[in-house]
XYZ file of N, CA and C in Angstrom:
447
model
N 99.421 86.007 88.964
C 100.639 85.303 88.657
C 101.209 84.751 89.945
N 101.173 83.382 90.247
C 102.246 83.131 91.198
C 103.680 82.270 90.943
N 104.732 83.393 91.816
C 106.000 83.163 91.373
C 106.405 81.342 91.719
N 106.914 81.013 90.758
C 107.344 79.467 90.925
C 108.983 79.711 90.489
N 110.219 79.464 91.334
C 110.882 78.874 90.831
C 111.656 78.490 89.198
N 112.483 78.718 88.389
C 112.614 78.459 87.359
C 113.831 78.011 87.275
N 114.713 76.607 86.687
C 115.724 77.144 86.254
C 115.933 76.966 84.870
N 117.239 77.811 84.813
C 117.615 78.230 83.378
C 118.994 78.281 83.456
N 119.510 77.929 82.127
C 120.968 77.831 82.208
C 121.623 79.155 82.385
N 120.998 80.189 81.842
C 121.579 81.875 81.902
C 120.733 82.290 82.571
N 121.286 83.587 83.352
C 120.630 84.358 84.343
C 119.954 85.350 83.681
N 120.931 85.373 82.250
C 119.878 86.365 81.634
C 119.258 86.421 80.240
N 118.236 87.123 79.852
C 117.539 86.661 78.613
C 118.212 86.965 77.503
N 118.346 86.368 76.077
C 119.180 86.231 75.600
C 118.538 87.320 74.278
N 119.481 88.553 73.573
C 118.712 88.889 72.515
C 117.918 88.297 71.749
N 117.907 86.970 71.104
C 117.329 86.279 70.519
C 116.132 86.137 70.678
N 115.815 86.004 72.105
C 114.884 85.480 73.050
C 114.123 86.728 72.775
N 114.510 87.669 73.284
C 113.850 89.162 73.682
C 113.391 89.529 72.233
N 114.028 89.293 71.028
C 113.428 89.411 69.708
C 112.196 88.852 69.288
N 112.323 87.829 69.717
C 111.483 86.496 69.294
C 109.989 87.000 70.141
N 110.307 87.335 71.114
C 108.888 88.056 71.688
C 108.651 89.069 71.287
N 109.197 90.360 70.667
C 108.619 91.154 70.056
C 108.114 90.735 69.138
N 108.726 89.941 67.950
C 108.155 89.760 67.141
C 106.867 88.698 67.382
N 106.623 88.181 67.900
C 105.068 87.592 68.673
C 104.576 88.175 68.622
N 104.499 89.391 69.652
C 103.978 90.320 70.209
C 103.257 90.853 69.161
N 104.364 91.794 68.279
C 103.658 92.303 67.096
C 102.902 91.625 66.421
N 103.441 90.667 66.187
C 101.926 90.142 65.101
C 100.995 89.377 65.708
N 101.005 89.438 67.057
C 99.882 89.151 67.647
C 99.077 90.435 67.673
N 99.823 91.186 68.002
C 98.835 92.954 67.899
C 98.100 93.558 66.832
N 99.189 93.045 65.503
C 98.294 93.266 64.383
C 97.220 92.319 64.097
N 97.270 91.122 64.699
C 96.597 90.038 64.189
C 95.123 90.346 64.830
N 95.248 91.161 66.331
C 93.629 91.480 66.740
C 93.788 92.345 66.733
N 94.641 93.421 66.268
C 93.875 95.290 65.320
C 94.331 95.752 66.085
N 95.236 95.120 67.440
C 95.777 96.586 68.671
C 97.204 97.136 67.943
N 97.164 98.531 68.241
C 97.624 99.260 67.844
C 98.358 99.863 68.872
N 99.610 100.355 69.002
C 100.423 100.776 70.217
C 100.396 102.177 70.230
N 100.448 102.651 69.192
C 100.818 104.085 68.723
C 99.151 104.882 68.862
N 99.814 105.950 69.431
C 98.817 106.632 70.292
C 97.678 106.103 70.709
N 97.913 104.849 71.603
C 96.611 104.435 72.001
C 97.561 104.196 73.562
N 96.449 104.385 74.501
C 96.710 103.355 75.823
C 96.932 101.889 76.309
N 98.148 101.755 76.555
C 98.366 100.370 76.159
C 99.378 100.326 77.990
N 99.249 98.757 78.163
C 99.833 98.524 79.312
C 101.312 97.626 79.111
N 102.228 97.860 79.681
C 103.478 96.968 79.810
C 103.241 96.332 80.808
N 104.113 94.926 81.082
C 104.455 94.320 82.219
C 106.005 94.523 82.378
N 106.140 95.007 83.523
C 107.955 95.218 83.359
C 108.212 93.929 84.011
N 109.614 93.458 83.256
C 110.251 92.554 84.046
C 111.009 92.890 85.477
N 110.566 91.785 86.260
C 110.918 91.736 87.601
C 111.275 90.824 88.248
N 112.161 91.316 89.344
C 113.138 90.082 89.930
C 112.854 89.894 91.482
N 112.794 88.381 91.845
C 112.451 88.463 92.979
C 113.152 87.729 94.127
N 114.047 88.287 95.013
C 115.298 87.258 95.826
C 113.907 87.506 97.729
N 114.563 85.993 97.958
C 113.959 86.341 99.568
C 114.959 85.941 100.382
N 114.746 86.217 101.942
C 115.310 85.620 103.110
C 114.269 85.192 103.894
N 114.761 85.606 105.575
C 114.255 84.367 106.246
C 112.799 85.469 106.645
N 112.803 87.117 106.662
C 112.092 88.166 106.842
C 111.337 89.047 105.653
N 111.508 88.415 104.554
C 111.381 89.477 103.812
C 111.330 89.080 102.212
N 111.021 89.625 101.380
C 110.826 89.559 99.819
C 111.204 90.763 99.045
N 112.379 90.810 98.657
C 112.960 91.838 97.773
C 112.327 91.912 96.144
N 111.971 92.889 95.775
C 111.071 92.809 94.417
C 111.692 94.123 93.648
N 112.516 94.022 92.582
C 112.794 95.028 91.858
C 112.188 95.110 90.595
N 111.295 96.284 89.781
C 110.956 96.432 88.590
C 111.529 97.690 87.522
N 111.911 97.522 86.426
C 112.436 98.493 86.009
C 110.813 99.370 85.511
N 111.020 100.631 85.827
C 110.040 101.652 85.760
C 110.317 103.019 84.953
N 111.278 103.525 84.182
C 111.657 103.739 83.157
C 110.747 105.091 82.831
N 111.291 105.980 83.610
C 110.408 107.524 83.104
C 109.232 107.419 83.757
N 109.196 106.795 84.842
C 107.927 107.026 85.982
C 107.994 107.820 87.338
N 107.428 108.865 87.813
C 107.971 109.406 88.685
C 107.189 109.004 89.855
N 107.970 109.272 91.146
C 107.772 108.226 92.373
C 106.009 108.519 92.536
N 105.645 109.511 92.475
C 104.418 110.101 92.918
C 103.428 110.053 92.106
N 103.836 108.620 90.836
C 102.526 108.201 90.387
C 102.343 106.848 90.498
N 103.492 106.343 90.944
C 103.111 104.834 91.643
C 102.402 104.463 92.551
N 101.515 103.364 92.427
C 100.329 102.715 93.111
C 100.814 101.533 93.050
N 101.141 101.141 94.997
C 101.508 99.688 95.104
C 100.044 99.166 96.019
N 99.627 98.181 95.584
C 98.606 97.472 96.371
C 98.831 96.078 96.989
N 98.583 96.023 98.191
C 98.958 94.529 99.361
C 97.850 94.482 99.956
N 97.569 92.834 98.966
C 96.387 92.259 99.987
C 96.469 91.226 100.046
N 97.232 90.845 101.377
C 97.520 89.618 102.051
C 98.639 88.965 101.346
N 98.599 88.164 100.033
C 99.719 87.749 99.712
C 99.843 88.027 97.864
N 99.138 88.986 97.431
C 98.537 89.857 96.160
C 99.487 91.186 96.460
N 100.006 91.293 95.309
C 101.027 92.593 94.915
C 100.560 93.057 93.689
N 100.172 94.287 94.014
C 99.532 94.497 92.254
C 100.412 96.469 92.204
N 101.291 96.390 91.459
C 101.970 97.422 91.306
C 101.590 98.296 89.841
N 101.195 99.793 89.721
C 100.447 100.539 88.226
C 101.292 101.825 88.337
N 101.794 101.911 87.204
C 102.704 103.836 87.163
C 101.876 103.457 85.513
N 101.281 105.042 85.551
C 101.077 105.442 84.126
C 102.156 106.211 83.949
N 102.844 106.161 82.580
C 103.692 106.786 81.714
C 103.197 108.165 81.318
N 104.107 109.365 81.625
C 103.523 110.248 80.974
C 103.253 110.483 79.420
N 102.015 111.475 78.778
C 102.159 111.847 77.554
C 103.016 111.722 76.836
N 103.741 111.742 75.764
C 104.684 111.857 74.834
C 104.171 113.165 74.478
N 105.715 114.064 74.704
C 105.535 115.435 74.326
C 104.849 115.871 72.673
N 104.238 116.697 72.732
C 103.598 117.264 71.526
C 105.118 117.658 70.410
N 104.833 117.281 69.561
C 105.958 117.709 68.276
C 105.908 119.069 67.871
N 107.273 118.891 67.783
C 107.249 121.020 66.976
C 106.121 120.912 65.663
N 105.707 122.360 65.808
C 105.449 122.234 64.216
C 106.312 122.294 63.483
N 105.930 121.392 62.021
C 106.665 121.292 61.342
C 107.467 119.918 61.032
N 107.591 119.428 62.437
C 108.363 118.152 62.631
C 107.657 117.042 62.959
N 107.995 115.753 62.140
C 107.094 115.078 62.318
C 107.918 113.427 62.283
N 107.577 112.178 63.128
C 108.413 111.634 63.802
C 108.168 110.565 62.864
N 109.060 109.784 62.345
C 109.486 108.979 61.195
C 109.545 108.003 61.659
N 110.165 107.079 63.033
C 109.910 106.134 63.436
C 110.180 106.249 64.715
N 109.233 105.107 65.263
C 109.114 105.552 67.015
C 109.062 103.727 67.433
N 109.993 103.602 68.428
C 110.510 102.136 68.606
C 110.076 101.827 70.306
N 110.328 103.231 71.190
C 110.187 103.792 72.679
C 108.451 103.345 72.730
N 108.097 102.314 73.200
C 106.587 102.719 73.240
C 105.956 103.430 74.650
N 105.124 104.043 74.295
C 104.318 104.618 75.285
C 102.921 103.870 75.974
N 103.451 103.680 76.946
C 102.265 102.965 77.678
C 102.421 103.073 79.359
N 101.349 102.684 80.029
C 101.534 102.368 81.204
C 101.939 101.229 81.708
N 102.598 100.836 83.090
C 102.988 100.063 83.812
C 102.279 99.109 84.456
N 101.887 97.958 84.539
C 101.192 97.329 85.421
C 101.618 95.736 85.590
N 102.009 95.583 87.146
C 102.433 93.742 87.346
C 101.729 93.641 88.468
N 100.941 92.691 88.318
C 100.715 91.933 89.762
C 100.776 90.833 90.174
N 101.527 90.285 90.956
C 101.922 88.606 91.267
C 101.566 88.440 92.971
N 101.424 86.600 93.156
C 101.273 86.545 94.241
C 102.759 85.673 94.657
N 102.377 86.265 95.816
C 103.937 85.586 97.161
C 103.356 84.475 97.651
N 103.959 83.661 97.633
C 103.744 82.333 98.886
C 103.293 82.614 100.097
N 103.726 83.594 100.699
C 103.339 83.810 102.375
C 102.497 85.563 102.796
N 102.011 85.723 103.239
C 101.635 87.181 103.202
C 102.349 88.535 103.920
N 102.125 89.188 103.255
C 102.991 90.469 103.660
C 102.473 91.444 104.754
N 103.495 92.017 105.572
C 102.874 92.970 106.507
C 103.097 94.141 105.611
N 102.261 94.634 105.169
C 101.670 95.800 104.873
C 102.648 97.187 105.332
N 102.415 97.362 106.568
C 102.910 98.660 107.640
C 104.114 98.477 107.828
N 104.989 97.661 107.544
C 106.560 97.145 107.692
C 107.223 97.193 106.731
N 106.612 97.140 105.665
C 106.844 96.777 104.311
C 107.683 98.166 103.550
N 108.371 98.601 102.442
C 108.950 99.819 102.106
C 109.198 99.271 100.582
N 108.874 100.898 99.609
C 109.356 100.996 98.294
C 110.169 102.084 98.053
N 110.640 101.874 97.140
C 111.950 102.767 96.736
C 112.263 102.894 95.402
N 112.417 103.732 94.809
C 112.454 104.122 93.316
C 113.644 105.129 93.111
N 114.716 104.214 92.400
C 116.233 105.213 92.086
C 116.650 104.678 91.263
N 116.370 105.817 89.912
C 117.377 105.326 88.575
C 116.822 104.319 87.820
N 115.171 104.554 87.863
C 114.108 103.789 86.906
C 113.951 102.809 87.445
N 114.819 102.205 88.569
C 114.454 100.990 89.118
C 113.365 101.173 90.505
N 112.344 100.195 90.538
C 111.585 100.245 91.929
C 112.054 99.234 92.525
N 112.237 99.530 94.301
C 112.305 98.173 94.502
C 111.772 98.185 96.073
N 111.266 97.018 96.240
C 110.145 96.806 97.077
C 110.458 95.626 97.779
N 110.533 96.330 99.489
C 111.005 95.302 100.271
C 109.825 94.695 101.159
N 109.101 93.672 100.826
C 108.016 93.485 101.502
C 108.442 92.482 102.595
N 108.201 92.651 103.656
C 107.959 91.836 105.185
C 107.388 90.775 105.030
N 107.587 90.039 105.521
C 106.275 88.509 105.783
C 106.057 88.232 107.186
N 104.747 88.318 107.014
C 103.666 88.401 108.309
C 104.279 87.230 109.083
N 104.585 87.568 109.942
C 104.934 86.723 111.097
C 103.565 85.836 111.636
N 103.518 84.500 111.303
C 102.482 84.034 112.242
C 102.304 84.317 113.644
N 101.021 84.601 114.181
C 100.603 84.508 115.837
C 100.442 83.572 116.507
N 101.192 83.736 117.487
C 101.072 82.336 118.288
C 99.855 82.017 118.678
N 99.958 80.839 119.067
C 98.075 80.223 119.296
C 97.319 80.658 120.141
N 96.210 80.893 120.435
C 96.131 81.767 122.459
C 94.949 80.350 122.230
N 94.769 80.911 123.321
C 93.568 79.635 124.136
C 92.041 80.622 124.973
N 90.641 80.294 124.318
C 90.165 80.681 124.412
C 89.532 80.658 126.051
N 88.553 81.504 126.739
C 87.627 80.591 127.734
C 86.405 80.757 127.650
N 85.822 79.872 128.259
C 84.635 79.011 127.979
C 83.922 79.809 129.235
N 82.652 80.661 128.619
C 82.170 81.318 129.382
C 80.704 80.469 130.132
């Protein structure tokens, strides 16, 4: 995915909107047999991305993921971010769950940046389901000049 620019009259998505893709969604899922419910299935979380003149701020909501199963990957100007969701607890006996809306799945976005990231400079942070990820941009090297042996 590379980020382009968008505008839009609202900053933010509108229920309607957010309906209208579930309901896609779903009957796109039924339409090729995927099934959400107890199967392994991946989300893309929505994510926001502000820069300056040093840096690329990247927040994703991560929602019942704990810090120590996130996997961020940087290569060069490739961000590929994965938290698996834990299990859904086992049900009492006896009790048995009538409708389930919360889906269970894992996490996975990866987009590219315009410019590339320093890696070793770079920092993530995860507070209150939100991640957010301050990536650096590689400072170009100045030119050197070779000699001619």
């Amino acid at each position: 995915m590379l980020l382009v620019p968008l505008t839009r009259t609202t900053t933010r998505t509108s229920p309607l909107s957010r309906g209208i893709d579930r309901v896609v969604d779903d009957t796109l899922n039924r339409l090729l047999g995927v099934t959400t419910q107890n199967q392994d299935s991946t989300l893309s979380p929505a994510l926001d991305v502000s820069e300056s003149d040093k840096a690329y701020s990247v927040q994703l909501d991560l929602p019942g993921v704990r810090k120590e199963d996130i996997k961020i990957a940087v290569e060069g100007r490739r961000v590929r971010i994965e938290a698996p969701l834990p299990a859904a607890p086992a049900a009492e006996e006896g009790v048995r769950v009538i409708y389930r809306e919360r889906t269970l799945a894992n996490f996975a976005r990866s987009f590219v940046l315009p410019v590339e990231i320093d890696q070793a400079s770079s920092q993530a942070k995860l507070e209150a389901g939100v991640l957010t990820l301050t990536l650096q941009k590689r400072q170009p090297t100045e030119a050197s000049q070779l000699t001619v042996n």
